[in-house]
Tab-separated table of C-alpha atoms in Angstrom:
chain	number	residue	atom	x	y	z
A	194	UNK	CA	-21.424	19.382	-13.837
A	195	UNK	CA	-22.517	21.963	-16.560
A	196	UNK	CA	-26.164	20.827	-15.779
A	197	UNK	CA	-25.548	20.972	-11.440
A	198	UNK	CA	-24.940	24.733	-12.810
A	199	UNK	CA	-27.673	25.437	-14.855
A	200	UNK	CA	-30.284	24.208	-12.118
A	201	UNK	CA	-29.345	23.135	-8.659
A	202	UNK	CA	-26.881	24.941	-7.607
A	203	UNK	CA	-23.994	27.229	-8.280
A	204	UNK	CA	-21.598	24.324	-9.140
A	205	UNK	CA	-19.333	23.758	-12.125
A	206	UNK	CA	-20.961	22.807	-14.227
A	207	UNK	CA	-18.214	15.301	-12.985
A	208	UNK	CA	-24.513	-3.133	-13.729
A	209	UNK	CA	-25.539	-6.867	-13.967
A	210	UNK	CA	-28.752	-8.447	-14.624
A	211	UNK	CA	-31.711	-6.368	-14.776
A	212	UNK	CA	-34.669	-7.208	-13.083
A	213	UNK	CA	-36.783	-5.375	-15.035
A	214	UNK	CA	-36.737	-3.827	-18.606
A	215	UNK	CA	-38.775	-2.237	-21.071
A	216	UNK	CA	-39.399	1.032	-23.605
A	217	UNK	CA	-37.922	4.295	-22.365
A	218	UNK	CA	-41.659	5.248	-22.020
A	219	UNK	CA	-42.293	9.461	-22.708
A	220	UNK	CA	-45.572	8.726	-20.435
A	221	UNK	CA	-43.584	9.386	-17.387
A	222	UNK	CA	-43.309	12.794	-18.338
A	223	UNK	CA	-47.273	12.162	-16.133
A	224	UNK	CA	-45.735	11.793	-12.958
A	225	UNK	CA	-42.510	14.083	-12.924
A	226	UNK	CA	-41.443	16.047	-15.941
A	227	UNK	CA	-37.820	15.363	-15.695
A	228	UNK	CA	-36.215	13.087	-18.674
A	229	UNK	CA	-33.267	12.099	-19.855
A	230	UNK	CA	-30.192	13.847	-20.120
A	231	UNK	CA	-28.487	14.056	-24.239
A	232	UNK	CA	-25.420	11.508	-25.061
A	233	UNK	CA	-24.559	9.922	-27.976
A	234	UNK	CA	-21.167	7.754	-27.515
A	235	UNK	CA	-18.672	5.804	-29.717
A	236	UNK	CA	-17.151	2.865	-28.218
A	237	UNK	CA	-14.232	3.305	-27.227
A	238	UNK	CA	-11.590	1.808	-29.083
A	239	UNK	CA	-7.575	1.257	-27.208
A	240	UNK	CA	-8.035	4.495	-24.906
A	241	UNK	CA	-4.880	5.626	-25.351
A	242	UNK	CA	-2.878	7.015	-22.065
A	243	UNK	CA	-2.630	10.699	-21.243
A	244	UNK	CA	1.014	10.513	-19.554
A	245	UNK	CA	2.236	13.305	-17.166
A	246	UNK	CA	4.559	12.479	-14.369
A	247	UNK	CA	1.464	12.708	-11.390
A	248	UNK	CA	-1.986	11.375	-12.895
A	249	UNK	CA	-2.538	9.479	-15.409
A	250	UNK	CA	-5.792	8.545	-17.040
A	251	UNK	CA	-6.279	5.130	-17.076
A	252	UNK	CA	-7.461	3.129	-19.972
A	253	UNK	CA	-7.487	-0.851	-19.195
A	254	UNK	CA	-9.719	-2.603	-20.622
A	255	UNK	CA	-12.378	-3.256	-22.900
A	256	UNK	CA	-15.577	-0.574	-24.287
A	257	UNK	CA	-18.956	-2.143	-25.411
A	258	UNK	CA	-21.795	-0.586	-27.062
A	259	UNK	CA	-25.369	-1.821	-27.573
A	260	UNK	CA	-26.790	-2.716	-30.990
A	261	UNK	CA	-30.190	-1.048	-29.997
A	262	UNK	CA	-29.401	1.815	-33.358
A	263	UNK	CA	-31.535	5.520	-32.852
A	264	UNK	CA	-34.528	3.294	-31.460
A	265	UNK	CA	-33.051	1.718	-28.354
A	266	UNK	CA	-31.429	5.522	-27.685
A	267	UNK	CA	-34.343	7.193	-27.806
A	268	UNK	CA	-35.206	9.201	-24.643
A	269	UNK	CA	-37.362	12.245	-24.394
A	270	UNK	CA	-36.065	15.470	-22.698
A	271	UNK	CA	-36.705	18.851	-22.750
A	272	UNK	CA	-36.233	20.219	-19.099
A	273	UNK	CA	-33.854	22.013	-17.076
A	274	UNK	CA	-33.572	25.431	-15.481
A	275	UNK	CA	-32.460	28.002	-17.114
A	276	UNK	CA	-31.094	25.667	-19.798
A	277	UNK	CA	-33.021	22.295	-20.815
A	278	UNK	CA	-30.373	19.279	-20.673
A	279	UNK	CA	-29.679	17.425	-24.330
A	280	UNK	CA	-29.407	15.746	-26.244
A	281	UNK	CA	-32.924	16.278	-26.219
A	282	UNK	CA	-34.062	12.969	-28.002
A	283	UNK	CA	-31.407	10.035	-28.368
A	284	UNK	CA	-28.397	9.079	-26.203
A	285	UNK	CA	-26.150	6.584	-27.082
A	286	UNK	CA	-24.789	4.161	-24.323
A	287	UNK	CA	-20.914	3.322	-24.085
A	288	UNK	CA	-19.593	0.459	-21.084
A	289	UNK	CA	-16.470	-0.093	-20.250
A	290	UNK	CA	-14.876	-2.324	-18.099
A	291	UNK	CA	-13.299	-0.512	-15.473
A	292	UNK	CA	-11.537	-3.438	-13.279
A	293	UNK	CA	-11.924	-6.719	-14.117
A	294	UNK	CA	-15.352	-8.301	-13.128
A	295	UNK	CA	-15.462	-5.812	-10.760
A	296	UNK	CA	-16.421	-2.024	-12.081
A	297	UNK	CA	-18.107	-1.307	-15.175
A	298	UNK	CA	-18.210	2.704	-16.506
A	299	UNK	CA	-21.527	3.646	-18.670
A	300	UNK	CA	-21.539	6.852	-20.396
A	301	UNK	CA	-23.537	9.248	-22.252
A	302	UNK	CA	-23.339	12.852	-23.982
A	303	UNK	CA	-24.185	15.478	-21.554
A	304	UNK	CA	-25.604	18.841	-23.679
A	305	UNK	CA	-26.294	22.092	-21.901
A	306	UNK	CA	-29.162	23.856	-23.608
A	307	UNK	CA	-29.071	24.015	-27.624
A	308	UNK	CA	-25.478	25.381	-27.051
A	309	UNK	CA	-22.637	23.476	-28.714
A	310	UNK	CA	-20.932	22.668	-25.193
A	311	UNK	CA	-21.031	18.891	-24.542
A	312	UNK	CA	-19.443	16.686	-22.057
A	313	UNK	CA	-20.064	13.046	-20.309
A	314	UNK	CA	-21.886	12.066	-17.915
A	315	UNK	CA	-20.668	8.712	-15.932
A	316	UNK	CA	-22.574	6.245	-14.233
A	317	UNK	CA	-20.679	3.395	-12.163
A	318	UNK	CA	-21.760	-0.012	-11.358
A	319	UNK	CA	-19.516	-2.562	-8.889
A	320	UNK	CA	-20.355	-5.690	-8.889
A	321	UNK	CA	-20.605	-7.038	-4.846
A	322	UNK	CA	-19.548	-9.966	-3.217
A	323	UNK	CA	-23.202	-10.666	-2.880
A	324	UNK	CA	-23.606	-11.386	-6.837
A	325	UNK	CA	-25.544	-8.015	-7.018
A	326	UNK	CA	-24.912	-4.926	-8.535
A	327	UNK	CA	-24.637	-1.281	-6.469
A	328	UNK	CA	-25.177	1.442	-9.262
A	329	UNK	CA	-23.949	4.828	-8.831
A	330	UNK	CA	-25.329	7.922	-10.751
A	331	UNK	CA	-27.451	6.559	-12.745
A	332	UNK	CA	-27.830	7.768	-16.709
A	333	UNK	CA	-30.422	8.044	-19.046
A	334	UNK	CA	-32.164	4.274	-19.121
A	335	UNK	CA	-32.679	4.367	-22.811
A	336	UNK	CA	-33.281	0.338	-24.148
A	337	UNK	CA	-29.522	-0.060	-25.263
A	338	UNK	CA	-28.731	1.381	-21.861
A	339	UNK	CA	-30.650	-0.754	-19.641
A	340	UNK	CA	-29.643	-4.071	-22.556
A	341	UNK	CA	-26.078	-3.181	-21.562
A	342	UNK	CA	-26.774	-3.653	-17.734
A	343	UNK	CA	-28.700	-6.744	-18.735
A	344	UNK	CA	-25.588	-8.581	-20.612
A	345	UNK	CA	-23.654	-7.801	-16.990
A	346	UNK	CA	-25.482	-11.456	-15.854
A	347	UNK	CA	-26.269	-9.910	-12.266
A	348	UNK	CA	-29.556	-8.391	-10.698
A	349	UNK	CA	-29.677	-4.619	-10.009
A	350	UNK	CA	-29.404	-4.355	-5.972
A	351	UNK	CA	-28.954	-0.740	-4.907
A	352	UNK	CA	-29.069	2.863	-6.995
A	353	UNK	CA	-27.565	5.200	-5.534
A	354	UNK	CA	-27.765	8.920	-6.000
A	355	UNK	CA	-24.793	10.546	-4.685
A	356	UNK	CA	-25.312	14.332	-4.724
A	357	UNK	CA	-28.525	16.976	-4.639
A	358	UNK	CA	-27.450	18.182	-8.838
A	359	UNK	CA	-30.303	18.193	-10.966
A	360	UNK	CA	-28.113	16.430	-13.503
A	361	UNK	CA	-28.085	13.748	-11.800
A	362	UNK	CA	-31.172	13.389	-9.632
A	363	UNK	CA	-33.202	13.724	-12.896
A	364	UNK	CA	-32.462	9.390	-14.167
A	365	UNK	CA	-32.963	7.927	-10.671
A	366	UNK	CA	-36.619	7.593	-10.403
A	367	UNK	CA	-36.682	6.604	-14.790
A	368	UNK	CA	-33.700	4.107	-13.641
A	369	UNK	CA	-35.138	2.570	-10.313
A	370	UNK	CA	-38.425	1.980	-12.829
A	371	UNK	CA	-36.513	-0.697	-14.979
A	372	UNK	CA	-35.406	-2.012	-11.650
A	373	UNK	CA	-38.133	-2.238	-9.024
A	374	UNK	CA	-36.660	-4.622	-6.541
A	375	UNK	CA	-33.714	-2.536	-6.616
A	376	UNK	CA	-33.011	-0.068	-2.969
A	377	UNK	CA	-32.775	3.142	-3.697
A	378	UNK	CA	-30.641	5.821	-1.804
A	379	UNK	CA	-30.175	9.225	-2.007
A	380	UNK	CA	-27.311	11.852	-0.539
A	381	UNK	CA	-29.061	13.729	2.451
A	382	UNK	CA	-30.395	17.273	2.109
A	383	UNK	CA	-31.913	16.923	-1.234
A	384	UNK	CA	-33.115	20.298	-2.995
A	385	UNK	CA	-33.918	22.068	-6.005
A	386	UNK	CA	-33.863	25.727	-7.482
A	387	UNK	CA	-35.669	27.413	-8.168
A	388	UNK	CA	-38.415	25.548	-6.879
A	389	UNK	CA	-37.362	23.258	-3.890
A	390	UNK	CA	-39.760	20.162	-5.347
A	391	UNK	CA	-39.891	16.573	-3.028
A	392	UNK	CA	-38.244	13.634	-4.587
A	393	UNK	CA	-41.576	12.153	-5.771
A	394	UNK	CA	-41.748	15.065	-8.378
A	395	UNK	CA	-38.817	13.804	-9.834
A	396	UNK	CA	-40.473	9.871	-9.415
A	397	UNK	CA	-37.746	8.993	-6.360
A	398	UNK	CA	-40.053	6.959	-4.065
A	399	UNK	CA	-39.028	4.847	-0.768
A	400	UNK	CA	-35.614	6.349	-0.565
A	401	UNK	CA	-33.050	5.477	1.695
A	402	UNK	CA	-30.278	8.400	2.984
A	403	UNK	CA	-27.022	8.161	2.829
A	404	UNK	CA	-25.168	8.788	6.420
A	405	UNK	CA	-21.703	9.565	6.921
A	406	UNK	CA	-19.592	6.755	7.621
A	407	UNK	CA	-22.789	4.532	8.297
A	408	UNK	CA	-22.118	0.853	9.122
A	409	UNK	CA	-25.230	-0.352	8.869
A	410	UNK	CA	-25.302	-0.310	5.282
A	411	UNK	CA	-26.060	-3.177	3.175
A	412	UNK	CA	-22.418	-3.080	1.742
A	413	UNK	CA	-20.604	-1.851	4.469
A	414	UNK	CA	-18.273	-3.965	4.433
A	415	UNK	CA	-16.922	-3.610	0.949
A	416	UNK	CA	-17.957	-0.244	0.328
A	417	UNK	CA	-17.315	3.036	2.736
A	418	UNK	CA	-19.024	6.328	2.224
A	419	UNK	CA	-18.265	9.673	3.709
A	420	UNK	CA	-20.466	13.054	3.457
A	421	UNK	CA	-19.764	16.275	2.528
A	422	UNK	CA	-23.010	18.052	3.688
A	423	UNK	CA	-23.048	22.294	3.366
A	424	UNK	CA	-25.880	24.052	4.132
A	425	UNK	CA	-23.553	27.364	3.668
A	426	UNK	CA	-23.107	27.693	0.136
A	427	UNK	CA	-25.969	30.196	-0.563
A	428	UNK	CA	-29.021	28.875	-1.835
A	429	UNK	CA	-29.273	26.107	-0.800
A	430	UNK	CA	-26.529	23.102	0.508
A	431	UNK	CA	-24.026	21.566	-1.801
A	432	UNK	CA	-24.015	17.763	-0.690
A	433	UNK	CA	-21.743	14.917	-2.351
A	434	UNK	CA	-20.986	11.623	-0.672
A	435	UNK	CA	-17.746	10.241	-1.523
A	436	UNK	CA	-17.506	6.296	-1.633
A	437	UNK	CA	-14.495	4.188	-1.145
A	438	UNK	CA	-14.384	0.170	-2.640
A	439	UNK	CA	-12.181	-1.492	-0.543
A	440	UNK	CA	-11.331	-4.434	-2.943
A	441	UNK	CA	-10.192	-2.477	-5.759
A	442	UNK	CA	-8.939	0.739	-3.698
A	443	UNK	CA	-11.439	2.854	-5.579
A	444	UNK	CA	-12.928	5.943	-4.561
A	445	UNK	CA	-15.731	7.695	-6.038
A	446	UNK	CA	-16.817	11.129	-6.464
A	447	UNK	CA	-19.464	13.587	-8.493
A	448	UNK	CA	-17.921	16.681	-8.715
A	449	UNK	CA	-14.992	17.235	-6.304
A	450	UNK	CA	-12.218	16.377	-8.771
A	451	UNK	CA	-11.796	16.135	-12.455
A	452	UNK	CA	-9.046	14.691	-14.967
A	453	UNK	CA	-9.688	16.703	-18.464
A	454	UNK	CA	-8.096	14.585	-21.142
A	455	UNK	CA	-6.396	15.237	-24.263
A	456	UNK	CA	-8.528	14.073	-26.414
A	457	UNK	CA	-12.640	14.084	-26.158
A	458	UNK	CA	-14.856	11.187	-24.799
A	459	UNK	CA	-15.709	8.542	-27.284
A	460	UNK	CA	-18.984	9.325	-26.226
A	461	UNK	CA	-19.227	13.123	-27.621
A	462	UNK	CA	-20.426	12.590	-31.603
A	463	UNK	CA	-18.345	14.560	-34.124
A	464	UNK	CA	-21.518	16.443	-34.858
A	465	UNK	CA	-21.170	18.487	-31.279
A	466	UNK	CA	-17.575	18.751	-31.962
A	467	UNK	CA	-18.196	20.204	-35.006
A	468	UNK	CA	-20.751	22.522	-33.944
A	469	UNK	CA	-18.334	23.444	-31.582
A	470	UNK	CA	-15.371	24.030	-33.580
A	471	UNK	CA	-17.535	26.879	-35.672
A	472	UNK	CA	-17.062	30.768	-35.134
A	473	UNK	CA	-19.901	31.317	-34.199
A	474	UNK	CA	-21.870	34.200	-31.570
A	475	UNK	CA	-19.659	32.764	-28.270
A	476	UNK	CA	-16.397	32.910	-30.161
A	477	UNK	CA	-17.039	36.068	-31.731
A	478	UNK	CA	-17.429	37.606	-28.061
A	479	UNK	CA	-14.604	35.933	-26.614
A	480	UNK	CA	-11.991	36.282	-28.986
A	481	UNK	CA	-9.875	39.318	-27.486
A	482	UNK	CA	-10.907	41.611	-30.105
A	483	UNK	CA	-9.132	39.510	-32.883
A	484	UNK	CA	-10.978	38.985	-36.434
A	485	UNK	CA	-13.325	35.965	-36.061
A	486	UNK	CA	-13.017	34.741	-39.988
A	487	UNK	CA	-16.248	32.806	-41.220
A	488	UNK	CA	-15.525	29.975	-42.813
A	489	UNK	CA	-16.767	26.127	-43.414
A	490	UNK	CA	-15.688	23.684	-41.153
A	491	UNK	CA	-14.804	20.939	-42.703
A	492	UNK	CA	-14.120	17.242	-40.912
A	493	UNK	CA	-11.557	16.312	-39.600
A	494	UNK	CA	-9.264	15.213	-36.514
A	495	UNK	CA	-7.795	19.025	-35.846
A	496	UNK	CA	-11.468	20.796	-36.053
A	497	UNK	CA	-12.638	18.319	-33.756
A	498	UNK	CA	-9.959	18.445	-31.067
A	499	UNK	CA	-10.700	22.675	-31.483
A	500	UNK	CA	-14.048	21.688	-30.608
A	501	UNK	CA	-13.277	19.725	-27.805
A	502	UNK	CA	-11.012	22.245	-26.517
A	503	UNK	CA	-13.685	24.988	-26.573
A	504	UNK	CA	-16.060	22.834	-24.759
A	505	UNK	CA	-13.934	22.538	-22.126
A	506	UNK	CA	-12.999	25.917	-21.500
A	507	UNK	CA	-16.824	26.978	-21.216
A	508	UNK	CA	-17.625	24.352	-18.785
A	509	UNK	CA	-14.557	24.830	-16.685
A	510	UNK	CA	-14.935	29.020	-17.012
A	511	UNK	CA	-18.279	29.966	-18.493
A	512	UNK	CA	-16.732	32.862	-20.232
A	513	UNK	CA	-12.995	32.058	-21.065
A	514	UNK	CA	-10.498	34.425	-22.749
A	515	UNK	CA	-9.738	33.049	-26.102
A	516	UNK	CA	-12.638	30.905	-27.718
A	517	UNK	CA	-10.899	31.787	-30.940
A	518	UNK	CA	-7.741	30.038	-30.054
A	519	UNK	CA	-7.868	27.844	-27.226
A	520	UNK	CA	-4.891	25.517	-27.522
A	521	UNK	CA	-2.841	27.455	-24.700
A	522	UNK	CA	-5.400	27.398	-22.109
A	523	UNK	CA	-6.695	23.969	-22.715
A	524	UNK	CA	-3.038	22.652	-22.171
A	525	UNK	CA	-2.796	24.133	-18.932
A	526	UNK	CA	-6.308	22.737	-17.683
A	527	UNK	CA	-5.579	19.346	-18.935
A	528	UNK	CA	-4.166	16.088	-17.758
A	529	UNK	CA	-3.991	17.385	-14.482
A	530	UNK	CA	-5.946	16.258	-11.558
A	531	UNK	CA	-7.795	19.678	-10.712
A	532	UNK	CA	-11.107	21.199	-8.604
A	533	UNK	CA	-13.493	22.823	-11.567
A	534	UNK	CA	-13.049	26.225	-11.241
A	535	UNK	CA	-16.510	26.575	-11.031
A	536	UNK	CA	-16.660	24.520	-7.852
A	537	UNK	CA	-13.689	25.876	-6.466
A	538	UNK	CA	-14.586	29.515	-6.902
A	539	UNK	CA	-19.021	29.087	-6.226
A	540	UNK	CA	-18.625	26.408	-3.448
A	541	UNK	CA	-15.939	25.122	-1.827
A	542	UNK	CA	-13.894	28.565	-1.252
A	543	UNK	CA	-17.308	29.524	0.648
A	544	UNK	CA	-16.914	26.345	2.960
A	545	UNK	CA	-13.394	25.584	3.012
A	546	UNK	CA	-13.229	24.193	6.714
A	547	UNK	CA	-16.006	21.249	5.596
A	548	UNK	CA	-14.118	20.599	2.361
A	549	UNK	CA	-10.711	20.508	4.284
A	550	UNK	CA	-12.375	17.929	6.789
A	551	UNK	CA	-13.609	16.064	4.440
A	552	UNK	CA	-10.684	15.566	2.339
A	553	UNK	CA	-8.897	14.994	5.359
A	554	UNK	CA	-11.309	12.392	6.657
A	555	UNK	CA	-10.964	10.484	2.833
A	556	UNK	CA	-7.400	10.733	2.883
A	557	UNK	CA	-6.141	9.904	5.959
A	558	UNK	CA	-8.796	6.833	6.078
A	559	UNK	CA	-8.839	5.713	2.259
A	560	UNK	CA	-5.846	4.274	0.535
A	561	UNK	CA	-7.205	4.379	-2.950
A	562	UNK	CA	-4.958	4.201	-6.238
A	563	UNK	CA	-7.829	5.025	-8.312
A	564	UNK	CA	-10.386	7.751	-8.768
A	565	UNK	CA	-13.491	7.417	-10.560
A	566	UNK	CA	-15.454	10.735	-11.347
A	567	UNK	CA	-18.627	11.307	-12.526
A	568	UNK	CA	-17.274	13.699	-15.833
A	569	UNK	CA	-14.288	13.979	-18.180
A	570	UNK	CA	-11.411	10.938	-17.632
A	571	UNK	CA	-11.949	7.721	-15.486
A	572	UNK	CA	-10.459	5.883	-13.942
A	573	UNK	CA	-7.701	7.984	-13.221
A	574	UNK	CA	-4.647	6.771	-11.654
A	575	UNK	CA	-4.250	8.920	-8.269
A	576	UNK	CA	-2.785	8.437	-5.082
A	577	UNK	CA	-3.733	10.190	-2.031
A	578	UNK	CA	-1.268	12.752	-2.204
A	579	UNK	CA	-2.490	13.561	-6.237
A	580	UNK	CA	-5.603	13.877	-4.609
A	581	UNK	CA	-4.285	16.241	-1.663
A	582	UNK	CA	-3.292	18.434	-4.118
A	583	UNK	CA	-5.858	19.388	-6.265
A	584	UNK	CA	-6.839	20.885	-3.314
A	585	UNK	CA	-4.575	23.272	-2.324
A	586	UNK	CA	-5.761	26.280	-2.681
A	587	UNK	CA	-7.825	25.245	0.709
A	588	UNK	CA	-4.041	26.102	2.441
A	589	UNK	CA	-4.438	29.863	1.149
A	590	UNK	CA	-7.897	30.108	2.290
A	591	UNK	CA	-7.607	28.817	5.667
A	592	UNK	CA	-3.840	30.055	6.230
A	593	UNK	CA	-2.909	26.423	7.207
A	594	UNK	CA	-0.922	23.543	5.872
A	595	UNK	CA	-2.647	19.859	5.537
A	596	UNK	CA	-1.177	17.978	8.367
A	597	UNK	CA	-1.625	14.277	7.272
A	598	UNK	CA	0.363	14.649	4.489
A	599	UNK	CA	3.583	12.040	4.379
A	600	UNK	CA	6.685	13.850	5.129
A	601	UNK	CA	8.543	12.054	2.358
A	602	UNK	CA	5.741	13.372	-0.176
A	603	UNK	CA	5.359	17.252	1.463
A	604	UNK	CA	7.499	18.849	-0.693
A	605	UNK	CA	6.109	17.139	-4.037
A	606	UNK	CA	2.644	17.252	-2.671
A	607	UNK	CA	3.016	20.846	-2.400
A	608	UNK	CA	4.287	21.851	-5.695
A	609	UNK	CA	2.120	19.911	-7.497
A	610	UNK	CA	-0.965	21.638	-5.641
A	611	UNK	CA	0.167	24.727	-7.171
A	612	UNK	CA	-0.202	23.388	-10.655
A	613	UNK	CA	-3.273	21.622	-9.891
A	614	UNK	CA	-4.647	24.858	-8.224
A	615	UNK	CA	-3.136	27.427	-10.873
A	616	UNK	CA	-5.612	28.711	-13.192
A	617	UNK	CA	-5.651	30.898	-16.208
A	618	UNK	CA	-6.321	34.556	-14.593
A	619	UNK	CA	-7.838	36.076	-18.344
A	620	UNK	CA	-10.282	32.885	-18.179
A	621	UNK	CA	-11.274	33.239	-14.624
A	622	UNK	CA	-12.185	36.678	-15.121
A	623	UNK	CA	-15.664	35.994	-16.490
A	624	UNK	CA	-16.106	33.325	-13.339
A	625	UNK	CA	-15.250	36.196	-10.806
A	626	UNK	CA	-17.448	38.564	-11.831
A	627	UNK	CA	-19.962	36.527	-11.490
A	628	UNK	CA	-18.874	35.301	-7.997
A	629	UNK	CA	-18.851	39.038	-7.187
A	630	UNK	CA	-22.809	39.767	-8.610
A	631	UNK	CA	-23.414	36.441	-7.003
A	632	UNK	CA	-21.843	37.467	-3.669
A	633	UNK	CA	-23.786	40.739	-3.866
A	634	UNK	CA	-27.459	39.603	-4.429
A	635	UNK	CA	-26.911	37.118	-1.571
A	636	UNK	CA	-27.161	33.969	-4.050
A	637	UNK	CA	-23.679	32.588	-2.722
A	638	UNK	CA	-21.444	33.508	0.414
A	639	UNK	CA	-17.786	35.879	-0.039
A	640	UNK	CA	-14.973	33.380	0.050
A	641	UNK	CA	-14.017	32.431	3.499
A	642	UNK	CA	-10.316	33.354	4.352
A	643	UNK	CA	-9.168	31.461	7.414
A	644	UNK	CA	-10.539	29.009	9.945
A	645	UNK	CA	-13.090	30.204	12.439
A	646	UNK	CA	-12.187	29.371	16.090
């Protein structure tokens, strides 16, 4: 997400036997210059539940972490446009066990720039009927990374890149490496910004596209996919491919929907939290004019959740309000099922029609329970009408009301989109200028109000 902003796109910035391993080598830096993304990662211990009355993020089962120390985290990265992505040199794996035997969750610390804003980054692996695994957005392969996979007891089949963000696209050709019998497949459309570079650049070679709805997929019959393609947004298309597995009722997404929780991902070190929790230039700029006091900070569980909390609120807004004191808009982000405002306001209020058809199309078609993102919380408990709402702000822009939604739920489904939709106006002022320079040098499109006949 925060890196999808920084380089592809304007965008908010969201595993079984190996068949081959080895040393993250820095040599590939040869062939395409893109490495690594930063993540260092605690395992996780009894994620506690963040309970509201709609969504709740889900915390089942067991976390794992390699025993590879610094060494087996190493991985080399200083790219990225404008901002390079970190951690710039070691990035600690963390696995969880999504569903049982089924879905396994592998995060790492995602670091825009030498800023103190940090979030995760998810890769997904289901295990198929076939024995093998299908791997979605991959991570960083550092050694513990790739050892992790390994202990899974199943051979890498497919890796799958689901979207054109630079955050993203940059592990798939490292990844594929460790696993070279593996397929690899890509969302159609790919790009970059500022320079629109081929695939092999970033060492993607023999890739398959993704196709809406395609049947003729390897795993079509236990996993369904469904395109979101834009060519739009501006400068260039924002793609994501949705995926649905049928077994478990799981869908999965990049970027469309995220579940902030309470408390940060194991995988965010106190150090970042820390650095985070400091008054430093970013909080002395957006602290309404109140005296920013200097002082130490000092360990412990309150400075941490402040730096969590002002993470948030500069990946969500860029420029929020209050850095100073950011309890009261972090509450009303949080442990909600929401649209970034970042991709709501740069991207899908320019296309609202192909958003609305898409999240028609997964809605009416998919009866998931769960939703798996690629930032923040996972898996999150969600329905289809949780999901409905996060996007309704698309019934403003398009002056219509979504008409597959259960009678029984409309009313509910309606007030909840409100919440999910409703975000602080001080914090989105930052975001809307920008939209509004953006608008005017022709980088994005003006927000689309209605459906064109």
């Amino acid at each position: 997400m925060v890196a999808a902003i920084a380089v592809s796109t304007p965008k908010s910035t969201i595993f079984q036997n190996p068949i081959s391993f080895g040393e993250p080598n820095p040599n590939f830096l040869r062939r395409s210059p893109l490495r690594g993304l930063g993540l260092q990662l605690k395992p996780r211990k009894n994620k506690s539940r963040d309970d509201i009355s709609l969504v709740v993020a889900s915390a089942t089962t067991t976390t794992t972490t390699g025993s590879g120390g610094g060494g087996g985290r190493f991985y080399l990265n200083f790219t990225g446009f404008p901002f390079p992505l970190g951690p710039f040199l070691n990035r600690r794996t963390i696995r969880t066990e999504a569903v049982n035997g089924c879905i396994w969750l592998f995060e790492q610390e995602q670091a825009l720039g030498f800023s103190s804003v940090s979030t995760n980054i998810r890769m997904t692996v289901i295990k198929l009927k076939s024995g093998g695994l299908w791997v979605h957005a991959p991570i960083a392969p550092t050694k513990e990374c790739i050892q992790l996979v390994k202990e899974l007891g199943a051979p890498v089949e497919h890796i799958v890149l689901p979207t054109f963000a630079y955050e993203h696209k940059i592990f798939v050709g490292p990844f594929s490496r460790k696993f070279p019998r593996a397929q690899t497949w890509v969302a159609p459309r790919q790009w970059s910004w500022p320079l629109n570079l081929p695939l092999e650049f970033f060492g993607i070679f023999r890739a398959k596209t993704l196709k809406d709805g395609d049947l003729s997929t390897p795993w079509a019959d236990e996993i369904e996919q469904k395109v979101l393609s834009s060519p739009e947004v501006g400068i260039g298309p924002y793609v994501e491919v949705a995926f649905y597995h049928k077994r478990s009722r799981t869908l999965l997404v990049t970027d469309a929907v995220i579940y902030v929780p309470r408390q940060p991902p194991e995988c965010i070190g106190k150090e970042s939290l820390l650095a985070s929790a400091k008054n430093g230039l970013a909080v002395k700029l957006l602290s309404k004019g109140k005296n920013v006091p200097r002082e130490p900070v000092i360990d412990n569980k309150m400075n941490r959740q402040k730096g969590w909390e002002r993470m948030v609120l500069q990946i969500l807004f860029l420029g929020p309000s209050n850095l100073l004191e950011p309890s009261a808009s972090f509450a009303q982000m949080s442990q909600k099922l929401i649209v970034s405002p970042i991709v709501k306001t740069l991207v899908f209020s320019k296309v609202p029609e192909k958003v609305r058809d898409w999240i028609d199309s997964i809605s009416r078609d998919w009866r998931f329970k769960r939703i798996i993102p690629a930032h923040f919380a996972a898996p999150i408990n969600a329905s289809r009408s949780d999901f409905i709402a996060a996007f309704a702000f698309l019934d403003d822009l398009l002056g219509e009301r979504y008409v597959t939604r259960p009678s029984f739920s409309f009313l509910f489904t309606t007030l909840m989109g409100k919440a999910a939709s409703y975000f602080p106006p001080d914090d989105m002022k930052t975001l809307s200028s920008l939209d509004r320079f953006l608008v005017s040098v022709g980088a994005v499109k003006k927000t689309v109000s209605g459906r064109k006949k």
